[in-house]
Coordinates of C-alpha atoms in Angstrom, one line a residue:
Chain T
M1 CA 23.3 -23.0 15.0
V2 CA 21.1 -19.9 15.1
L3 CA 22.6 -18.7 11.9
A4 CA 21.9 -22.1 10.2
A5 CA 18.2 -21.9 11.4
K6 CA 18.0 -18.3 10.0
I7 CA 19.5 -19.4 6.6
V8 CA 16.9 -22.3 6.4
A9 CA 14.2 -19.8 7.4
A10 CA 15.3 -17.3 4.7
F11 CA 15.3 -20.1 2.1
L12 CA 11.8 -21.3 3.1
L13 CA 10.5 -17.7 3.2
S14 CA 11.7 -17.0 -0.3
G15 CA 10.4 -20.3 -1.6
A16 CA 7.0 -19.5 -0.1
I17 CA 7.0 -16.1 -1.8
G18 CA 7.8 -17.9 -5.0
I19 CA 4.8 -20.1 -4.6
L20 CA 2.5 -17.2 -3.7
Y21 CA 3.6 -15.2 -6.8
R22 CA 3.4 -18.4 -9.0
V23 CA 7.0 -18.5 -10.0
P24 CA 7.3 -21.4 -12.5
R25 CA 7.9 -24.6 -10.5
S26 CA 11.1 -25.5 -12.4
V27 CA 12.9 -22.4 -11.1
V28 CA 11.4 -21.9 -7.6
F29 CA 14.6 -23.4 -6.1
Y30 CA 16.8 -20.8 -7.9
S31 CA 14.6 -17.9 -6.9
S32 CA 14.7 -19.0 -3.3
L33 CA 18.5 -19.3 -3.5
N34 CA 18.6 -15.6 -4.7
G35 CA 16.6 -14.6 -1.6
T36 CA 18.9 -16.6 0.7
I37 CA 22.1 -15.2 -0.7
S38 CA 20.9 -11.6 -0.7
W39 CA 19.7 -11.9 2.9
L40 CA 23.0 -13.5 3.9
I41 CA 24.9 -10.6 2.4
L42 CA 22.7 -8.1 4.3
Y43 CA 23.0 -10.1 7.6
S44 CA 26.8 -10.6 7.4
L45 CA 27.4 -6.9 6.6
I46 CA 25.2 -5.7 9.5
E47 CA 26.9 -8.2 11.9
N48 CA 30.3 -6.8 10.9
G49 CA 29.3 -3.3 11.8
V50 CA 28.4 -1.9 8.3
N51 CA 25.6 0.7 8.2
V52 CA 22.1 -0.9 7.6
I53 CA 21.5 1.4 4.6
T54 CA 24.8 0.4 2.9
A55 CA 24.1 -3.2 3.7
S56 CA 20.6 -3.0 2.1
F57 CA 22.1 -1.5 -0.9
C58 CA 24.7 -4.2 -1.3
G59 CA 22.1 -6.9 -0.7
S60 CA 19.8 -5.6 -3.4
L61 CA 22.8 -5.1 -5.8
A62 CA 23.3 -8.9 -5.4
V63 CA 19.6 -9.5 -6.1
G64 CA 19.7 -7.7 -9.4
I65 CA 22.9 -9.3 -10.6
I66 CA 21.9 -12.8 -9.6
A67 CA 18.4 -12.3 -11.1
E68 CA 19.7 -11.1 -14.5
T69 CA 22.3 -13.8 -14.7
L70 CA 19.8 -16.5 -13.9
A71 CA 17.3 -15.0 -16.3
R72 CA 19.8 -15.4 -19.1
L73 CA 20.9 -18.9 -18.1
L74 CA 17.4 -20.3 -17.5
R75 CA 15.6 -18.2 -20.2
K76 CA 12.9 -16.9 -17.9
P77 CA 11.8 -13.3 -17.2
S78 CA 14.0 -11.8 -14.5
T79 CA 11.0 -10.6 -12.4
V80 CA 10.7 -14.3 -11.5
F81 CA 14.0 -14.1 -9.6
I82 CA 13.8 -10.5 -8.4
I83 CA 10.6 -10.7 -6.2
P84 CA 11.7 -13.6 -4.0
G85 CA 15.2 -12.1 -3.9
F86 CA 14.4 -8.7 -2.5
I87 CA 11.4 -9.5 -0.1
P88 CA 13.7 -10.9 2.7
L89 CA 15.5 -7.5 2.6
V90 CA 12.3 -5.4 3.1
P91 CA 12.6 -3.2 6.2
G92 CA 9.4 -4.5 7.8
R93 CA 10.6 -4.3 11.3
E94 CA 11.7 -0.7 10.9
A95 CA 8.4 0.3 9.3
Y96 CA 6.5 -1.3 12.1
T97 CA 8.7 0.3 14.8
T98 CA 8.0 3.7 13.3
M99 CA 4.3 3.1 13.5
R100 CA 4.5 1.9 17.1
Y101 CA 6.5 4.9 18.2
M102 CA 3.9 7.2 16.6
V103 CA 1.1 5.4 18.4
E104 CA 2.9 5.7 21.7
G105 CA 3.6 9.4 21.1
W106 CA 7.4 9.3 20.7
Q107 CA 7.4 11.7 17.8
L108 CA 11.2 12.2 17.6
E109 CA 12.1 8.5 17.7
A110 CA 9.3 7.9 15.1
L111 CA 10.8 10.5 12.9
S112 CA 14.3 9.1 13.0
M113 CA 13.1 5.5 12.5
G114 CA 10.8 6.6 9.7
V115 CA 13.7 8.3 7.9
Q116 CA 15.8 5.2 8.3
T117 CA 13.0 3.1 6.9
L118 CA 12.6 5.3 3.9
L119 CA 16.4 5.4 3.3
M120 CA 16.6 1.6 3.5
A121 CA 13.6 1.2 1.0
G122 CA 15.3 3.7 -1.3
A123 CA 18.6 1.8 -1.0
I124 CA 16.9 -1.4 -2.0
A125 CA 15.1 0.2 -5.0
F126 CA 18.3 2.0 -6.1
G127 CA 20.4 -1.1 -5.7
I128 CA 18.1 -3.0 -8.0
I129 CA 18.0 -0.1 -10.5
I130 CA 21.9 0.1 -10.6
S131 CA 22.5 -3.6 -10.9
I132 CA 19.9 -4.2 -13.6
S133 CA 20.9 -1.3 -15.8
G134 CA 24.6 -1.9 -15.1
Y135 CA 24.2 -5.6 -16.1
R136 CA 22.3 -4.6 -19.2
L137 CA 25.0 -2.1 -20.2
A138 CA 27.7 -4.7 -19.8
A139 CA 25.7 -7.4 -21.6
S140 CA 24.9 -5.1 -24.5
F141 CA 28.6 -4.1 -24.9
K142 CA 29.5 -7.8 -24.9
F143 CA 26.8 -8.9 -27.3
R144 CA 27.4 -6.0 -29.7
N145 CA 31.1 -6.9 -29.9
E146 CA 30.4 -10.6 -30.5
T147 CA 27.4 -10.7 -32.7
G148 CA 26.6 -7.2 -33.8
N149 CA 23.2 -7.1 -32.2
V150 CA 21.7 -6.7 -28.7
D151 CA 20.0 -9.5 -26.9
E152 CA 16.8 -8.3 -25.3
N153 CA 15.6 -10.5 -22.4
Chain H
M1 CA 3.8 -20.4 -42.7
H2 CA 0.5 -19.6 -44.3
H3 CA -0.5 -16.0 -45.0
V4 CA -1.6 -14.3 -41.8
S5 CA -4.2 -11.6 -42.2
L6 CA -3.9 -8.2 -40.5
E7 CA -6.9 -9.0 -38.3
E8 CA -5.4 -12.3 -37.1
T9 CA -2.1 -10.6 -36.3
V10 CA -3.7 -7.8 -34.3
N11 CA -5.9 -10.3 -32.4
L12 CA -3.0 -12.6 -31.5
A13 CA -0.7 -9.7 -30.5
I14 CA -3.2 -7.8 -28.4
L15 CA -4.3 -11.0 -26.6
A16 CA -0.7 -11.7 -25.7
G17 CA -0.2 -8.1 -24.4
E18 CA -3.5 -8.4 -22.4
V19 CA -2.6 -11.7 -20.8
M20 CA 0.8 -10.4 -19.9
L21 CA -0.5 -7.1 -18.3
I22 CA -3.3 -8.9 -16.4
N23 CA -0.9 -11.3 -14.9
G24 CA 1.5 -8.6 -13.7
A25 CA 4.2 -8.1 -16.4
E26 CA 6.0 -4.8 -16.6
T27 CA 5.1 -2.3 -19.3
S28 CA 8.1 -2.7 -21.6
R29 CA 7.8 -6.5 -21.6
A30 CA 4.1 -6.4 -22.6
E31 CA 5.0 -3.8 -25.4
E32 CA 8.0 -5.8 -26.6
T33 CA 6.0 -9.0 -26.7
M34 CA 3.3 -7.5 -28.9
D35 CA 5.9 -5.9 -31.2
H36 CA 7.8 -9.2 -31.6
I37 CA 4.6 -11.1 -32.4
A38 CA 3.4 -8.6 -34.9
W39 CA 6.8 -8.4 -36.6
A40 CA 6.9 -12.2 -36.8
C41 CA 3.5 -12.3 -38.5
G42 CA 4.8 -10.0 -41.2
A43 CA 3.8 -6.5 -40.2
S44 CA 5.5 -3.5 -41.8
A45 CA 5.0 -1.2 -38.9
V46 CA 4.0 -1.8 -35.3
N47 CA 3.2 0.7 -32.6
S48 CA 2.2 -0.4 -29.1
F49 CA 1.4 1.5 -26.0
V50 CA 0.7 0.0 -22.6
I51 CA -0.3 1.6 -19.3
P52 CA -1.3 -0.3 -16.2
T53 CA -5.0 0.0 -17.1
G54 CA -5.0 -0.5 -20.9
V55 CA -3.3 -2.0 -23.9
F56 CA -3.2 -0.2 -27.3
L57 CA -1.8 -1.6 -30.5
T58 CA -1.6 -0.4 -34.2
V59 CA -0.3 -2.7 -36.9
S60 CA 0.3 -1.9 -40.5
N61 CA 0.9 -4.5 -43.2
M62 CA 2.8 -4.4 -46.5
E63 CA -0.3 -3.3 -48.5
G64 CA -0.5 -0.1 -46.5
R65 CA -3.6 -1.0 -44.4
S66 CA -3.4 -0.5 -40.7
L67 CA -5.6 -1.7 -37.8
T68 CA -5.8 -0.4 -34.3
A69 CA -7.1 -2.3 -31.3
M70 CA -7.4 -1.4 -27.6
R71 CA -8.2 -3.5 -24.5
R72 CA -9.2 -2.1 -21.2
I73 CA -7.7 -3.9 -18.1
K74 CA -9.9 -3.8 -15.0
Y75 CA -8.6 -6.6 -12.8
R76 CA -4.9 -7.5 -12.4
T77 CA -3.6 -10.6 -10.7
I78 CA -0.2 -12.1 -10.1
D79 CA 0.9 -15.2 -12.1
L80 CA 4.5 -15.2 -13.1
E81 CA 4.2 -18.6 -14.7
R82 CA 1.8 -17.3 -17.3
I83 CA 4.1 -14.4 -18.1
A84 CA 6.9 -16.9 -18.6
K85 CA 4.7 -19.0 -20.8
V86 CA 3.7 -16.1 -23.1
N87 CA 7.3 -14.9 -23.2
E88 CA 8.4 -18.3 -24.3
L89 CA 5.6 -18.4 -26.9
S90 CA 6.6 -15.1 -28.5
R91 CA 10.3 -16.2 -28.6
R92 CA 9.3 -19.4 -30.4
L93 CA 7.1 -17.5 -32.9
V94 CA 9.9 -15.1 -33.7
D95 CA 12.4 -17.9 -34.3
Y96 CA 9.8 -19.7 -36.5
R97 CA 9.8 -22.7 -34.2
I98 CA 6.0 -22.8 -34.2
E99 CA 3.3 -22.1 -36.7
F100 CA 0.9 -19.2 -36.4
T101 CA -2.2 -21.4 -35.8
E102 CA -0.4 -23.4 -33.2
A103 CA 0.6 -20.2 -31.4
Q104 CA -3.0 -19.0 -31.6
N105 CA -4.2 -22.2 -29.9
L106 CA -1.5 -22.2 -27.3
L107 CA -2.2 -18.6 -26.4
N108 CA -5.9 -19.2 -26.1
N109 CA -5.2 -22.1 -23.8
I110 CA -2.9 -19.9 -21.6
A111 CA -5.5 -17.1 -21.5
Q112 CA -8.4 -19.4 -20.6
E113 CA -6.9 -21.8 -18.1
R114 CA -8.4 -21.4 -14.7
A115 CA -5.3 -20.9 -12.6
V116 CA -6.6 -19.8 -9.2
L117 CA -4.2 -20.9 -6.5
P118 CA -6.1 -23.1 -4.1
A119 CA -6.8 -21.3 -0.8
V120 CA -5.1 -24.0 1.2
I121 CA -1.9 -23.5 -0.6
S122 CA -1.9 -19.7 -0.5
I123 CA -2.8 -19.7 3.2
G124 CA 0.0 -22.2 3.9
A125 CA 2.6 -20.4 1.8
S126 CA 1.7 -17.1 3.6
G127 CA 2.1 -18.9 6.9
V128 CA 5.5 -20.1 5.9
I129 CA 6.5 -16.6 4.9
G130 CA 5.4 -15.3 8.4
G131 CA 7.1 -18.1 10.3
G132 CA 10.3 -17.8 8.2
Y133 CA 10.4 -14.0 8.7
A134 CA 9.9 -14.4 12.5
V135 CA 13.0 -16.7 12.7
V136 CA 15.0 -14.3 10.4
Q137 CA 14.1 -11.5 12.9
S138 CA 15.7 -13.5 15.8
G139 CA 12.3 -14.9 17.0
G140 CA 12.2 -18.1 19.0
S141 CA 9.9 -21.1 18.2
G142 CA 7.0 -19.4 19.9
E143 CA 7.4 -16.3 17.7
M144 CA 7.7 -18.7 14.7
V145 CA 4.3 -20.3 15.4
G146 CA 2.8 -16.9 16.1
G147 CA 4.1 -15.5 12.9
F148 CA 2.7 -18.5 11.0
I149 CA -0.7 -18.0 12.6
A150 CA -0.7 -14.2 11.9
A151 CA 0.4 -14.5 8.3
S152 CA -2.0 -17.3 7.5
G153 CA -4.8 -15.3 9.2
V154 CA -4.0 -12.4 6.9
S155 CA -4.1 -14.6 3.8
W156 CA -7.4 -16.1 4.9
I157 CA -8.8 -12.6 5.1
A158 CA -7.5 -12.1 1.6
S159 CA -9.4 -15.1 0.3
L160 CA -12.6 -13.8 1.9
V161 CA -12.2 -10.2 0.6
T162 CA -11.2 -11.1 -3.0
G163 CA -14.4 -13.0 -3.3
F164 CA -16.4 -9.7 -3.0
H165 CA -14.4 -7.7 -5.6
G166 CA -14.3 -4.8 -3.1
G167 CA -12.4 -1.6 -3.7
Q168 CA -8.6 -1.3 -3.8
F169 CA -6.6 -1.3 -0.6
I170 CA -9.3 -2.8 1.6
Y171 CA -7.5 -6.1 1.8
E172 CA -4.2 -4.5 2.9
F173 CA -6.0 -2.4 5.5
L174 CA -7.8 -5.4 6.9
G175 CA -4.6 -7.5 6.7
G176 CA -2.7 -4.9 8.8
L177 CA -5.6 -4.8 11.3
V178 CA -5.8 -8.6 11.6
A179 CA -2.0 -9.2 11.9
A180 CA -1.8 -6.6 14.7
F181 CA -4.8 -8.0 16.5
I182 CA -3.4 -11.5 16.4
G183 CA -0.1 -10.3 17.7
I184 CA -1.7 -8.4 20.6
L185 CA -4.0 -11.4 21.5
L186 CA -1.2 -13.9 21.4
Q187 CA 0.9 -11.7 23.7
N188 CA -2.1 -11.4 26.1
Y189 CA -2.3 -15.1 26.5
Y190 CA 1.4 -15.9 26.4
S191 CA 3.2 -12.9 27.9
E192 CA 6.7 -14.2 27.1
L193 CA 6.1 -13.8 23.3
N194 CA 7.5 -10.8 21.5
R195 CA 4.5 -9.0 20.0
D196 CA 6.5 -6.9 17.6
V197 CA 8.1 -9.9 15.8
I198 CA 4.7 -11.6 15.4
I199 CA 3.0 -8.6 13.9
V200 CA 5.9 -7.8 11.5
A201 CA 5.9 -11.5 10.4
G202 CA 2.2 -11.3 9.9
L203 CA 2.6 -8.2 7.7
M204 CA 5.1 -9.8 5.3
P205 CA 2.6 -11.4 2.9
L206 CA 1.1 -7.9 2.4
V207 CA 4.4 -6.5 1.0
P208 CA 3.5 -5.5 -2.6
G209 CA 6.5 -7.2 -4.2
M210 CA 5.2 -7.3 -7.7
V211 CA 4.1 -3.6 -7.7
I212 CA 7.4 -2.5 -6.3
T213 CA 9.4 -4.5 -8.9
N214 CA 7.3 -3.3 -11.8
A215 CA 7.6 0.3 -10.6
I216 CA 11.3 0.0 -10.6
R217 CA 11.6 -1.7 -13.9
D218 CA 9.2 0.7 -15.6
I219 CA 11.2 3.7 -14.4
I220 CA 14.4 2.0 -15.6
A221 CA 12.9 1.4 -19.0
G222 CA 11.7 5.0 -19.3
D223 CA 8.0 4.2 -19.0
L224 CA 7.6 7.0 -16.6
L225 CA 3.8 7.1 -16.6
S226 CA 3.4 3.5 -15.6
G227 CA 6.3 3.8 -13.2
I228 CA 4.8 6.7 -11.3
S229 CA 1.3 5.1 -11.1
R230 CA 2.7 1.8 -9.9
G231 CA 5.0 3.6 -7.4
L232 CA 1.9 5.4 -6.1
E233 CA 0.0 2.1 -5.8
A234 CA 2.9 0.7 -3.7
T235 CA 3.0 3.8 -1.5
L236 CA -0.8 3.7 -0.9
T237 CA -0.6 0.0 -0.1
A238 CA 2.0 0.7 2.5
V239 CA -0.2 3.5 4.0
A240 CA -3.2 1.2 4.1
V241 CA -1.2 -1.5 6.0
A242 CA 0.2 1.2 8.3
M243 CA -3.3 2.5 9.0
G244 CA -4.6 -1.0 9.9
V245 CA -1.7 -1.6 12.3
V246 CA -1.9 1.8 13.9
I247 CA -5.7 1.5 14.6
A248 CA -5.2 -2.0 16.1
L249 CA -2.3 -0.9 18.2
S250 CA -4.1 2.1 19.6
F251 CA -7.1 0.0 20.6
G252 CA -5.1 -2.9 22.0
K253 CA -2.5 -1.0 24.1

């Protein structure tokens, strides 16, 4: 029940981000789906005891792969799918907790939470980098073998 | 297709690049779009260079003449739909599915359409982002409403500040301040609410998603100059939000 509410919330959250960033109306649904799936991956990995940093990395790998696939299928720039996809993964809670610890004078806790925030943000960025460039590499091999030229999207 | 002069080619291509950059496209997309358009109009050599604050383009034609144009970009907004439209336009021009004059008219329409998102919609969408994030962070219905209020308050501040064309990062700073104050106030009145969840939910519309994505994509594409400057913009945005929250928290303890 709680999980269902969270999935609906993640979907609405990504959809609202799509509206705020002016994602073309015809693809808002797909970009929200990307956010929901990536958040679900993050959530289920954390619930099963996987490290948060690894979970963020896996979630953002999914963001990049889904975004590039949808970009090719629907013929839209992949940015349209990446932004609503990764914002549900952003470590906002951790960043905020770091600031709160600093204000309250708990420097050691702030330091460890700050390092965790930075590593999560790095994992998200690197997950997107790996998945986009990996996808491009695979696609260029495939296209070069089939048609002899590379499709740039 | 009728013969397209060098001037017309450069004007069309640089307008496309300018529209793309203003609305938040990444560097390589703006450069590739200008290149494709210029090639489709019959150029013999094209060199384009885009940084977050400017667009440069040199086109040479078959007769050996070349022309350079440059546009300075001062304001940038976010409109993914326009990027998709210009992208589609350049593809159609390359595949000869539209004529040059038709492309010119279409691009002028895209560039001139007034596409400011109505304040009600952007405030409402921000509120949904806040409410949704509160639920995702295990908040109850009280936190959901609180997150909605905090995030739409932040967005309302945005609509006030952008009217004044103030400096960079003021909006993010004020947004952090407002979200934290709303969280603290709500917890003062309803002590069972979780202040932290409300504040984090209120901060979500301030996440610079576009800048982060573009920084990553520029770095991947090898546009290191743009990648670094956009990465710095994202970092400074985060610092501005953090400063706002820290100040509000230390006053409202």
